[in-house]
Coordinates of C-alpha atoms and ligand atoms in Angstrom, one line a residue:
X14 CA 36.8 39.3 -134.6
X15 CA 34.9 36.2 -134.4
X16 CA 35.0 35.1 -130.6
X17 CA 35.2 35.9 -127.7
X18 CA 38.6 37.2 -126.6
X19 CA 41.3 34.7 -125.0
X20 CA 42.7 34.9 -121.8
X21 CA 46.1 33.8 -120.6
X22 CA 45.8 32.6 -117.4
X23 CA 49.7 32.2 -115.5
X24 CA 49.4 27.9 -115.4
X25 CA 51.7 29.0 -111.8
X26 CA 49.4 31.2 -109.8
X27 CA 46.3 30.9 -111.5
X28 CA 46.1 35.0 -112.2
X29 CA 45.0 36.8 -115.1
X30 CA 48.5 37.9 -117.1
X31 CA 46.7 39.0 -120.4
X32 CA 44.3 38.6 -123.0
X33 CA 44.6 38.8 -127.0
X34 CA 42.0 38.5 -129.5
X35 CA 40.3 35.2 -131.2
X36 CA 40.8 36.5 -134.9
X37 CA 39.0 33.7 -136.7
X38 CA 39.8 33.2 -139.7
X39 CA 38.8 36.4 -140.9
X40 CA 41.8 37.9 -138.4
X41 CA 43.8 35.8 -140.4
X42 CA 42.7 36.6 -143.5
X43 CA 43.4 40.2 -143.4
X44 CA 47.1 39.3 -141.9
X45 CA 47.4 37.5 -145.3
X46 CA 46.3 40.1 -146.9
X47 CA 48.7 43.2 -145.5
X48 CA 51.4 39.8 -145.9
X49 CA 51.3 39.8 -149.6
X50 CA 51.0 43.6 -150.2
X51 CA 54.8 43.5 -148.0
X52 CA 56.2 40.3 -149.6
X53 CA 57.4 41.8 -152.9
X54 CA 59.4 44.7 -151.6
X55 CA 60.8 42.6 -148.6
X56 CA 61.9 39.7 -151.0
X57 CA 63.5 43.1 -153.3
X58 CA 65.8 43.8 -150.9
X59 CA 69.4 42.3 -150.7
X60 CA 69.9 39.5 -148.2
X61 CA 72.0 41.9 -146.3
X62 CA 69.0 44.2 -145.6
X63 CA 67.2 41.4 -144.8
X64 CA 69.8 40.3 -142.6
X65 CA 70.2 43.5 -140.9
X66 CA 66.7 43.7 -139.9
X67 CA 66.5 40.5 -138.3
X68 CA 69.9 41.7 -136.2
X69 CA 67.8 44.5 -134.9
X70 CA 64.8 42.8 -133.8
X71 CA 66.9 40.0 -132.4
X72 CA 68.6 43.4 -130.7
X73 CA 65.2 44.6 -129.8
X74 CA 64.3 41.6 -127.9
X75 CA 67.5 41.1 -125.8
X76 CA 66.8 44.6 -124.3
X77 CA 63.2 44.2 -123.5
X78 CA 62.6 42.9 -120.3
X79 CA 59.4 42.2 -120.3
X80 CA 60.4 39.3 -123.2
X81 CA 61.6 36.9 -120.7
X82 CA 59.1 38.0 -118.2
X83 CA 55.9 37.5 -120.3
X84 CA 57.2 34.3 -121.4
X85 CA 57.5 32.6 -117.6
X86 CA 54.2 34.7 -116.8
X87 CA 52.3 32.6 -119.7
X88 CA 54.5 29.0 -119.7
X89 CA 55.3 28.3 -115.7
X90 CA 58.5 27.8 -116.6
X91 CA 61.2 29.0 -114.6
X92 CA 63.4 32.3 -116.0
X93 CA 66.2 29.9 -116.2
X94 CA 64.8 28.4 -119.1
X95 CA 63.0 31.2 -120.8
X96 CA 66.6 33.0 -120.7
X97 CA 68.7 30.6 -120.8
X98 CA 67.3 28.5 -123.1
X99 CA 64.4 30.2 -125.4
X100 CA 65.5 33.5 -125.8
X101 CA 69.9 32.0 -126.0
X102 CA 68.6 30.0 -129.2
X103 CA 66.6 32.6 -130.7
X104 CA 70.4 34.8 -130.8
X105 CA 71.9 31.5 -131.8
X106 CA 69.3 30.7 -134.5
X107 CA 69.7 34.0 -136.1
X108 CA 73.8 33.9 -136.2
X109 CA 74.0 31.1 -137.5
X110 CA 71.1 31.2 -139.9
X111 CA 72.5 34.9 -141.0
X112 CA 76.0 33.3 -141.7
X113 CA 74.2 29.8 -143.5
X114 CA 72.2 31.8 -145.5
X115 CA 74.2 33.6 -148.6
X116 CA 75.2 29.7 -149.1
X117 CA 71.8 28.3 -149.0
X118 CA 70.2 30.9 -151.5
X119 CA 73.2 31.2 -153.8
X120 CA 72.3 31.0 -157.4
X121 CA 73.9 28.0 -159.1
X122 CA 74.8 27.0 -163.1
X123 CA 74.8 23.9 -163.8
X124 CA 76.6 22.1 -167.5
X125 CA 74.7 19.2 -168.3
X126 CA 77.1 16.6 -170.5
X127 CA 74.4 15.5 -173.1
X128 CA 72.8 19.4 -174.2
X129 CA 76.5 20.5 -174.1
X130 CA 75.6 24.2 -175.7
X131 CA 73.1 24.8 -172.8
X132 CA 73.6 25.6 -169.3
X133 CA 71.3 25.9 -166.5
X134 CA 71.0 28.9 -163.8
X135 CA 69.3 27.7 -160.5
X136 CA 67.8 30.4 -159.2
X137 CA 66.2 30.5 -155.2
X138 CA 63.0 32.5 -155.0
X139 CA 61.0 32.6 -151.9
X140 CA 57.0 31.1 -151.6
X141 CA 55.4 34.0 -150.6
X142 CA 53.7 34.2 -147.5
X143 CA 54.5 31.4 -144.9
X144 CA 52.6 30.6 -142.0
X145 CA 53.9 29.3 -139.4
X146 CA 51.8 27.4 -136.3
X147 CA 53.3 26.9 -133.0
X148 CA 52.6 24.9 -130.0
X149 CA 52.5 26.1 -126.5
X150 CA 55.5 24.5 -124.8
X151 CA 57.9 26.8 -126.6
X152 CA 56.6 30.6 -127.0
X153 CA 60.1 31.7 -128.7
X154 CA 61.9 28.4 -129.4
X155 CA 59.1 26.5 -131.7
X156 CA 57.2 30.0 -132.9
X157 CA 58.6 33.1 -134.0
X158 CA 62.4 31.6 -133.9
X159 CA 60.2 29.3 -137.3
X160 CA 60.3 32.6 -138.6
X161 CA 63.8 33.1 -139.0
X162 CA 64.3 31.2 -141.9
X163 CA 61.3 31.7 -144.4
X164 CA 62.3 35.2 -143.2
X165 CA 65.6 35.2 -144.2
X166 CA 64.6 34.0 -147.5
X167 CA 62.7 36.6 -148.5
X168 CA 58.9 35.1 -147.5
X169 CA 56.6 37.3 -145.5
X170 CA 55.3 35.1 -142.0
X171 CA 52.2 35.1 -140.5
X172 CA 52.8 33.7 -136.7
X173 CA 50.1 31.5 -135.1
X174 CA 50.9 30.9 -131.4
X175 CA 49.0 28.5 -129.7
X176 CA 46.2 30.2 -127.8
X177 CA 47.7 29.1 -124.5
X178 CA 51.3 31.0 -124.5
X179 CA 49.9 33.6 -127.1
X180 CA 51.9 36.6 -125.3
X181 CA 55.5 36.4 -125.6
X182 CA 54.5 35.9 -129.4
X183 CA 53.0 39.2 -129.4
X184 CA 55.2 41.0 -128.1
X185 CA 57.8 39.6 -130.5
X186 CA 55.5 41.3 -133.7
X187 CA 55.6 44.6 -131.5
X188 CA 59.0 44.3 -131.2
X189 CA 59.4 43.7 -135.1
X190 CA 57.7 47.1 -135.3
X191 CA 60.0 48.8 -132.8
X192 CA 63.0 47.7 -134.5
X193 CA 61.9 49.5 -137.4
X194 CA 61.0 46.7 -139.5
X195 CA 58.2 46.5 -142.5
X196 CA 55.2 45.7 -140.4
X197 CA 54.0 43.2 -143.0
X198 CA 56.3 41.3 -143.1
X199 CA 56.3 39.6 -139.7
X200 CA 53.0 39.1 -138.0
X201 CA 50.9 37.6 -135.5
X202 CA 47.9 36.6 -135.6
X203 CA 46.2 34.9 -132.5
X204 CA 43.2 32.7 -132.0
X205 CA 42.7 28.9 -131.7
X206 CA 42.5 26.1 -134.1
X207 CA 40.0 27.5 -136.7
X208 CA 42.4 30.1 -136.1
X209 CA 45.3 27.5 -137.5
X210 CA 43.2 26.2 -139.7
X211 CA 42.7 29.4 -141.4
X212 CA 46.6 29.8 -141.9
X213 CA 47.2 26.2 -143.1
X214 CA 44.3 27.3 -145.9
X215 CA 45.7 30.3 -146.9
X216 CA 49.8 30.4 -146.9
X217 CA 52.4 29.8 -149.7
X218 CA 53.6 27.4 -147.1
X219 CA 53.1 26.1 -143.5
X220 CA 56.1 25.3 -140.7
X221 CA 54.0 23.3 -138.3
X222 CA 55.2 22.4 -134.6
X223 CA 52.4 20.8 -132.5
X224 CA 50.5 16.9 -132.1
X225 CA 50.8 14.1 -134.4
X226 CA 47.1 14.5 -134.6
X227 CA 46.8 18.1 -135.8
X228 CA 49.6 17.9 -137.7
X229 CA 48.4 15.5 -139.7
X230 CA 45.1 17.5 -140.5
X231 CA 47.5 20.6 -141.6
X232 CA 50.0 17.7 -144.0
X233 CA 46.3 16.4 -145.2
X234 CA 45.2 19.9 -146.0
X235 CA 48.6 21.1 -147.3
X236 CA 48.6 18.0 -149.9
X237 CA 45.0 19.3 -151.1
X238 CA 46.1 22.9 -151.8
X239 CA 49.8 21.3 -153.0
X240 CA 51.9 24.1 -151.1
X241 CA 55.2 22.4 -149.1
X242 CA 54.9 21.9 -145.5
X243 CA 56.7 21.2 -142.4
X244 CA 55.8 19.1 -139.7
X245 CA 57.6 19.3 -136.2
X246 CA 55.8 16.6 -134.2
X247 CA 55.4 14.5 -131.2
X248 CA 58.8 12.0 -129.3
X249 CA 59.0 9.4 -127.8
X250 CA 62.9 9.8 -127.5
X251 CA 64.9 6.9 -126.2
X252 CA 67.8 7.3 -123.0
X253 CA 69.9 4.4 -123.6
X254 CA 72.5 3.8 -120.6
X255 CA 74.8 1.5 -121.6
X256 CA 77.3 -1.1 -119.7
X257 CA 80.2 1.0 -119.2
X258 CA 78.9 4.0 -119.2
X259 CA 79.4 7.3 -116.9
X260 CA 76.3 6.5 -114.6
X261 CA 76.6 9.5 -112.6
X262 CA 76.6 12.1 -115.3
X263 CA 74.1 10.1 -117.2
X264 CA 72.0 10.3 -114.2
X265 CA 72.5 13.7 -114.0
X266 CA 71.7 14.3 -117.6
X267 CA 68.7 12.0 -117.3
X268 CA 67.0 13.8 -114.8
X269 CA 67.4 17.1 -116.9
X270 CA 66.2 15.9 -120.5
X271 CA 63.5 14.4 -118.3
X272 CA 62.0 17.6 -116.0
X273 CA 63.2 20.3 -118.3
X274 CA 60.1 22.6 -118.2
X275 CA 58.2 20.0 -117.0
X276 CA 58.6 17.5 -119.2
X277 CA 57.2 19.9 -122.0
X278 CA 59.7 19.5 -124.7
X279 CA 59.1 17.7 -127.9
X280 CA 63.0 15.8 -127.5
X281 CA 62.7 14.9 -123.7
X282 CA 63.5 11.8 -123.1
X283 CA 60.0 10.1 -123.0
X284 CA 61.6 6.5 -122.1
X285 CA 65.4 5.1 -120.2
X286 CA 66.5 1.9 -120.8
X287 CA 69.4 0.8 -118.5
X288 CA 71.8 -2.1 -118.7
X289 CA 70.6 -4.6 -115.8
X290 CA 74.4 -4.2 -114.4
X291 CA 74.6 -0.8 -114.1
X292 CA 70.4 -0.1 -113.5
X293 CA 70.7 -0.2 -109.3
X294 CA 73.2 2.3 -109.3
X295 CA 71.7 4.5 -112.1
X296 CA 68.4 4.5 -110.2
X297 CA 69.5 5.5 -107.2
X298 CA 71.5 8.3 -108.6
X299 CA 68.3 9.1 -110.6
X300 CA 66.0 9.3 -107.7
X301 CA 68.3 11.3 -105.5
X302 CA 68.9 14.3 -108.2
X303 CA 65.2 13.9 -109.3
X304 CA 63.9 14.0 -105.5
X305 CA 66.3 17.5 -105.2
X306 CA 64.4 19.8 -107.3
X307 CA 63.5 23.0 -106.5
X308 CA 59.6 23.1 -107.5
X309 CA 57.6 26.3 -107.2
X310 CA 55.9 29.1 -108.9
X311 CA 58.6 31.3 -111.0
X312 CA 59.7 34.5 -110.7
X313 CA 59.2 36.6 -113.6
X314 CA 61.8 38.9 -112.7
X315 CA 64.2 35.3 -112.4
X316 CA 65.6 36.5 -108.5
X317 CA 64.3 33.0 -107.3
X318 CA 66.7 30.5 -108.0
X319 CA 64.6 27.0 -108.7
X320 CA 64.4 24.0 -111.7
X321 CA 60.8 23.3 -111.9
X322 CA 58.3 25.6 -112.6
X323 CA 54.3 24.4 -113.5
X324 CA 52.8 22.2 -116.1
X325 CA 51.9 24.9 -118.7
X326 CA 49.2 23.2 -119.8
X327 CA 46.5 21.0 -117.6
X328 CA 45.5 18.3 -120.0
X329 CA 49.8 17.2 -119.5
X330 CA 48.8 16.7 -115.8
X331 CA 46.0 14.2 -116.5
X332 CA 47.7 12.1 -118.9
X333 CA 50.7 12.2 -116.6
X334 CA 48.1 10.5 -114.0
X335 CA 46.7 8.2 -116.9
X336 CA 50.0 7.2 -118.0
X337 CA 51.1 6.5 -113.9
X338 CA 47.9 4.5 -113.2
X339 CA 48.4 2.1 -116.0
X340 CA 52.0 1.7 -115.6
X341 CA 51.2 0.8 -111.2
X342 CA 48.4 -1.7 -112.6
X343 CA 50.9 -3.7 -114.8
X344 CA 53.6 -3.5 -112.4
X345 CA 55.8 -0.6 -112.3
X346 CA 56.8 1.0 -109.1
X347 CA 57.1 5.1 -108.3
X348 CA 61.1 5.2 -106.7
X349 CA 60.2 9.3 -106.4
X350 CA 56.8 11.6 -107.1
X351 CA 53.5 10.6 -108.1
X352 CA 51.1 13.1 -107.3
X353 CA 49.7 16.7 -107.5
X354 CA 51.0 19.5 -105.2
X355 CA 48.0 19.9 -103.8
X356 CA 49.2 22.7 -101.4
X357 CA 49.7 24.6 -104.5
X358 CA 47.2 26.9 -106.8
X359 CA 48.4 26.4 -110.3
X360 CA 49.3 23.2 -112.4
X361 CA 52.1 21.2 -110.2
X362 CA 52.7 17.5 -110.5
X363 CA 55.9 16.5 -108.8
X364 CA 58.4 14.9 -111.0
X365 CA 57.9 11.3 -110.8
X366 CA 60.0 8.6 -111.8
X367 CA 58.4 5.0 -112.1
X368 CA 61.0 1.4 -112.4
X369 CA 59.5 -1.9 -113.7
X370 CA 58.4 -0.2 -116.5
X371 CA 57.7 -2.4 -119.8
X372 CA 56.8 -2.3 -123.3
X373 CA 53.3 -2.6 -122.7
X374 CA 52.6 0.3 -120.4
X375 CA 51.0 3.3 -121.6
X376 CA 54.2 5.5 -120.3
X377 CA 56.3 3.1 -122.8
X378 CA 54.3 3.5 -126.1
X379 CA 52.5 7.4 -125.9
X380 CA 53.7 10.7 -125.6
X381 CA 53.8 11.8 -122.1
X382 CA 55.1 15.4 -122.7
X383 CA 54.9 16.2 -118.7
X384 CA 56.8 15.5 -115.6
X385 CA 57.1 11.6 -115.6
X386 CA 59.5 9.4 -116.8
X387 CA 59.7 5.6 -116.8
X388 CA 63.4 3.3 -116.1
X389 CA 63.5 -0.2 -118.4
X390 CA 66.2 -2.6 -117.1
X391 CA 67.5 -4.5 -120.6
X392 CA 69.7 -6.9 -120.9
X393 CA 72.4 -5.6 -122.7
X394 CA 72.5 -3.4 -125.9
X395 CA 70.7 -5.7 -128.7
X396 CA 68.1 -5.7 -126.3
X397 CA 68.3 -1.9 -125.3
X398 CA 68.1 -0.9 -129.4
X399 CA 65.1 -3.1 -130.4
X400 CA 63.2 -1.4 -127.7
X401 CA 64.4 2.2 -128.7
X402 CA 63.0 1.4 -132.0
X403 CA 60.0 -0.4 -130.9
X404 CA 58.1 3.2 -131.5
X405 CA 55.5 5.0 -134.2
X406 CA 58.0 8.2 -133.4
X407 CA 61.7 9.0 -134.2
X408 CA 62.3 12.7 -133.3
X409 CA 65.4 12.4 -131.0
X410 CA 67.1 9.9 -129.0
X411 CA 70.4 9.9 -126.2
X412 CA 73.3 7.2 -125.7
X413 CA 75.4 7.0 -122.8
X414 CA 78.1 4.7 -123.1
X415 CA 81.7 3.8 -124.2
X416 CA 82.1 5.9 -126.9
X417 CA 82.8 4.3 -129.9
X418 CA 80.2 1.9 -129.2
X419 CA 77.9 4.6 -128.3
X420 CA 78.3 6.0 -131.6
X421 CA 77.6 2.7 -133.2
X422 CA 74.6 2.1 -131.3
X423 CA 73.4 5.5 -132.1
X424 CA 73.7 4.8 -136.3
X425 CA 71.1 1.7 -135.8
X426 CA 68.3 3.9 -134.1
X427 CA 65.3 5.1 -136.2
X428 CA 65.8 8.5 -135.4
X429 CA 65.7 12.4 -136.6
X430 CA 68.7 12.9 -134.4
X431 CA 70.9 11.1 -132.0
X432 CA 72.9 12.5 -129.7
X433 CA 76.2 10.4 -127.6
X434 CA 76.8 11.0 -124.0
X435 CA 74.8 13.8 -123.6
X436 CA 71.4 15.8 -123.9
X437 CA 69.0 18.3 -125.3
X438 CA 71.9 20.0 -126.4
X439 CA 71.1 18.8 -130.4
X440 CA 68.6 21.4 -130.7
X441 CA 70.8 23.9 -130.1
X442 CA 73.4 23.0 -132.8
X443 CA 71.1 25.1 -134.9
X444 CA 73.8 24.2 -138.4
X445 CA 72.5 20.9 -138.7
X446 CA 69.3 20.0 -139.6
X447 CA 66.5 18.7 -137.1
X448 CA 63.7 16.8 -137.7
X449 CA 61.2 13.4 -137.1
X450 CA 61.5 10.1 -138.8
X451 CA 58.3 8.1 -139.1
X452 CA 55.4 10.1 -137.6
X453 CA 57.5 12.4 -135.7
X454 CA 57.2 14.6 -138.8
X455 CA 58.5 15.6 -142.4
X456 CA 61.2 18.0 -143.4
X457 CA 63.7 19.3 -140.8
X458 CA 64.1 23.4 -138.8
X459 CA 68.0 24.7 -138.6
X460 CA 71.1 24.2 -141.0
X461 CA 71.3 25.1 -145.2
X462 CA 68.3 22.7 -145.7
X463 CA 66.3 24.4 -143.1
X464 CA 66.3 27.8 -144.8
X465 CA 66.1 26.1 -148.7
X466 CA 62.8 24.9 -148.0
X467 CA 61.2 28.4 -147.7
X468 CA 62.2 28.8 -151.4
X469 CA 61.4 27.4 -154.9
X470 CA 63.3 26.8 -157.6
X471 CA 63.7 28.5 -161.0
X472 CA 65.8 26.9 -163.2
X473 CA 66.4 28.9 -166.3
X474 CA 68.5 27.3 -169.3
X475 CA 70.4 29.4 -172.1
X476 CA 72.4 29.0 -174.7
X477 CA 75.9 29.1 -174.2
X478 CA 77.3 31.7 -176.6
X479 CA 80.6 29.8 -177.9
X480 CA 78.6 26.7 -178.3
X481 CA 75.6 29.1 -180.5
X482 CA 76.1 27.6 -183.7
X483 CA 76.5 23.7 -182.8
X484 CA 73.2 24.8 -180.6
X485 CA 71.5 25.5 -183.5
X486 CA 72.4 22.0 -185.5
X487 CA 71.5 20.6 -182.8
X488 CA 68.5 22.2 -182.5
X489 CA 67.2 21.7 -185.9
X490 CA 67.7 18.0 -185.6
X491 CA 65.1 17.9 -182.7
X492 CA 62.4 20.3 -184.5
X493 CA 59.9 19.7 -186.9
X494 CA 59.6 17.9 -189.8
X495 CA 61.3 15.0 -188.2
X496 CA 63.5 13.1 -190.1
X497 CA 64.4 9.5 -190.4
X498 CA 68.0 10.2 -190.8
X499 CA 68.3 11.8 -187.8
X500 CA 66.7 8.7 -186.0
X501 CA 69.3 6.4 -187.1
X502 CA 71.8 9.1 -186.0
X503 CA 70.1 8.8 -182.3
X504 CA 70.0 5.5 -182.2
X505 CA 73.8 5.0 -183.2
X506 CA 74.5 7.6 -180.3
X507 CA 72.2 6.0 -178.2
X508 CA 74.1 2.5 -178.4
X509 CA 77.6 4.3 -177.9
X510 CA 76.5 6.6 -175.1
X511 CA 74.6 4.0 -172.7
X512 CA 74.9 0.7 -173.8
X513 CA 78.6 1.1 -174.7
X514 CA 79.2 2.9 -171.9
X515 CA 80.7 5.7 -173.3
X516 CA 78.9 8.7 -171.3
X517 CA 79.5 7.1 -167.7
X518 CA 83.1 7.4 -168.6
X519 CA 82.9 11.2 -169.7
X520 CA 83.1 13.8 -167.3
X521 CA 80.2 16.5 -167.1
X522 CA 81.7 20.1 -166.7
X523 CA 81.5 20.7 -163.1
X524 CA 78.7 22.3 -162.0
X525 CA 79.5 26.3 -160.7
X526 CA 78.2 28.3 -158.4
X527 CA 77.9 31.8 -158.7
X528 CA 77.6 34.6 -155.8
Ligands
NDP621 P1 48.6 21.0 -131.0 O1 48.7 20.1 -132.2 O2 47.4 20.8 -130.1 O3 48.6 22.5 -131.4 C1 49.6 23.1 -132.2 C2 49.2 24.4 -132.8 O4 48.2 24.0 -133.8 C3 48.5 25.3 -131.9 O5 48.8 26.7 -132.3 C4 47.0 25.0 -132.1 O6 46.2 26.1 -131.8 C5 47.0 24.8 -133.6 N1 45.9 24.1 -134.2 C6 44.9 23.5 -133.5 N2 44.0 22.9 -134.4 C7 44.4 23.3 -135.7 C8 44.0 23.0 -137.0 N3 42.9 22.3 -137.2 N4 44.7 23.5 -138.0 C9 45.8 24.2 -137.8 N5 46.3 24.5 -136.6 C10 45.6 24.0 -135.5 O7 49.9 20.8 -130.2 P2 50.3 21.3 -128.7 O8 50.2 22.8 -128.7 O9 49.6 20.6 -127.7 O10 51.9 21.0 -128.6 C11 52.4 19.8 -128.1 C12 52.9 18.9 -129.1 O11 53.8 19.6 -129.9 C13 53.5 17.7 -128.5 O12 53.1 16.5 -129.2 C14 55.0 17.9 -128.8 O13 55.8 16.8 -128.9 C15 54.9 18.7 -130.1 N6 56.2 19.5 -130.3 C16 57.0 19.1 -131.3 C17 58.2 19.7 -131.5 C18 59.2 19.3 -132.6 O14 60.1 20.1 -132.9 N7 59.0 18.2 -133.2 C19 58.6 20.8 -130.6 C20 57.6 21.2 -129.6 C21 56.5 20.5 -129.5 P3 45.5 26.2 -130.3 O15 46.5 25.8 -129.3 O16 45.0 27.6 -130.2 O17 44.4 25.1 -130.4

């Protein structure tokens, strides 16, 4: 142990709730270590087993208690959330990544047209060990529910939870362990950034959720040891309401995607843009639902009925201040919100909403990522997409409008995902992939591409045994000594095959898949 130990301080009430240990990199070299003694036999087993043992620790964690608890206890956020939403789309990550996967990993042959007596087995074999880094916002949702997929794949994980919301993330190992599962195979290893560090340097492959900025050290350091990587970054997403839209339920859905835990979620919306025509109305309903919240301190056991719990994390709070300062000196307004609950011990801002924003403004260009979200009048809908895209990020973006030409205003944004007439929901629809254009991130979480990642291919070529003789012709005209005669014979072929055209218009056996 290299540190001293880390204590979780509830970002609500201030109060102890736990400590784990700083492991160093040391911690996290021995995880690698019991990692790769467990890898072989795990990737041994059938998917089924594999499957199977996911079922029971996803079994496991629906009947502890304290899952949900720990995870308000360490986030602020209210049970709502950590139920409703964390702990729902681990269940819904692991059904339908469970029912994806014999697709995703099935071994394939492929017939190539030109080596006609050949054909190729694809076969899917897992990295190794992958570690996998998570950020703070999301204890379950952007941290062990990464593990899923390597998982299922046949990789060992090794879990590095940010060292804010480390809890819930250890209790998810234990729970591995209580389920019955091969200890190795799925572990947690706690610390801070050397910490991270320490995993990015050592696994077969890295599933990164955090910061553009750190997640461009662990790409950089990735590219030096040449092992894949994904990177789950920072938003800016765009709420587009346009003329003809539903105001009142895009107000509604607004103020959700907004103050959802605070403003702590990667694909919040970070920026509205309103159609001038509709924006007095939209406001208004904005404010009123906005101004409604029910803000306090959660309760772990979820009897308390409220929407806002605390900033998890204080740094959110100051650039919520930064980002409200600079947009008041160029000219915005705050319609609701604005300050600190100062009657309050633990991390409150009140959510905020400021009008008159513009592109210029802090608010309008950098990730906010806490309770505060600035209105844009535009002047119609070529105005309302230049803007969108005006951004360095392109993780997720919303579109209220009539629907068709919602839909084609969402297929002109710069965007990992889009979603028409309503919210958040997207990262739910865990079939389809999800993931940042531009520096919002590389590679995509969820559907068949999210679970081939974790694998590499092995593509083994054979003779097929009709074709063996007309295989070995061929062969012998491609082996030493070469000989002129079979030049002229290439050539010839060449000519017919390509620049006659005569290969486009031949059809290559299809290629087969094979359970
Ligand atoms: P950070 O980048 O600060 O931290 C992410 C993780 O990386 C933490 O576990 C952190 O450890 C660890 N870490 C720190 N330094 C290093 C290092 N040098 N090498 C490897 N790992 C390191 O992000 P935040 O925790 O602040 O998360 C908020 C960000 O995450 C926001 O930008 C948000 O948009 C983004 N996010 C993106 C999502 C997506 O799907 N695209 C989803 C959720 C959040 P420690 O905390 O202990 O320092």
């Amino acid at each position: 142990m290299s540190a001293a130990p880390i204590r979780v301080v509830s970002p609500a009430t201030g109060v102890l709730v736990g400590e784990v240990p700083d492991s160093g990199a040391a911690g996290a070299a021995e995880a690698f270590a019991r990692a790769r003694a467990a890898q072989p036999a795990w990737a041994a087993w059938d998917l089924e087993q594999r499957v199977e043992a996911i079922r029971r620790w996803r079994d496991a964690v629906l009947d502890e208690p304290a899952v949900p608890e720990t995870l308000v206890k360490e986030s602020g956020k209210p049970r709502m959330e950590a139920e409703g939403i964390e702990v729902l789309y681990l269940c819904e990550l692991i059904r339908a990544m469970t029912r994806l996967a014999p697709r995703a990993f099935r071994e394939e042959t492929r017939h190539p047209l030109l080596f006609l007596t050949k054909k190729t087995r694809l076969v899917r074999r897992p990295l190794g060990v992958v570690g996998v880094i998570g950020p703070w916002n999301f204890p379950i949702l952007n941290n062990a529910a990464d593990a899923v997929a390597p998982l299922l794949a046949g990789n060992a994980v090794v879990l590095k939870p940010s060292e804010v919301t480390p809890l819930t993330s250890v209790l998810l190992a234990e729970l591995w362990r209580r389920a019955g599962n091969p200890p190795g195979v799925f572990q947690v290893v706690t610390g801070r950034g050397e910490t991270g560090a320490a995993v990015a340097d050592l696994a077969d492959g890295v599933m990164f959720t955090g910061s553009v900025a750190t997640g461009r050290r662990v790409g950089a350091r990735c590219g030096e040891r040449l092992v894949p990587c994904v990177l789950e970054l920072g938003g800016k997403s765009p709420f587009v309401v346009l003329a003809g839209a539903d105001v009142e339920r895009a107000a509604e859905a607004a103020a959700w995607s907004a103050f959802m835990h605070s403003g702590q979620a990667c694909i919040r919306t970070e920026r509205i843009f309103v159609d001038a025509s509709v924006a007095d109305r939209f406001e208004s309903l904005l404010v009123a639902r906005v101004a409604a919240l029910r803000q306090m301190a959660p309760d772990p056991s979820g009897t308390v009925t409220h929407d806002l719990g605390s900033v998890t994390f204080a740094r959110q709070i100051e650039v919520v201040e930064r980002h409200i300062a600079d947009a008041l000196s160029k000219g915005a307004r705050v319609l609701t919100g604005g300050a600190r609950l100062a009657d309050r011990t633990g991390l409150f801002f009140q959510p905020t909403v400021l009008a008159g924003a513009t592109p210029d403004m802090a608010v309008m260009r950098e990730e906010t990522f806490g309770p505060l979200v600035p209105v844009m009048r535009v002047s119609g809908a070529e105005e309302a997409l230049r803007l969108a895209n005006d951004t360095h990020l392109g993780l997720n973006a919303t579109v209220f409008g009539p629907r068709a030409e919602a839909i084609a205003f969402a297929r002109k944004l710069q965007t990992g995902q889009a979603i028409v007439n309503d919210v958040l929901v997207n990262y739910l629809i865990v079939e389809s992939p999800l993931g940042g254009w531009k520096e919002s991130g590389l590679g995509v979480r969820h559907g068949v591409e999210g679970l081939r990642q974790w694998t590499r291919i092995e593509a083994i070529t054979v003779g097929r045994p009709l074709l063996a003789p007309v295989g070995r012709f061929l062969a012998r005209m491609l082996a030493f000594p070469y000989d002129r005669r079979v030049l002229v014979v290439l050539r010839r072929a060449s000519r017919l095959l390509y620049r006659r055209g005569w290969a486009e218009k031949l059809k290559s056996p299809p290629g087969r898949s094979r359970p």
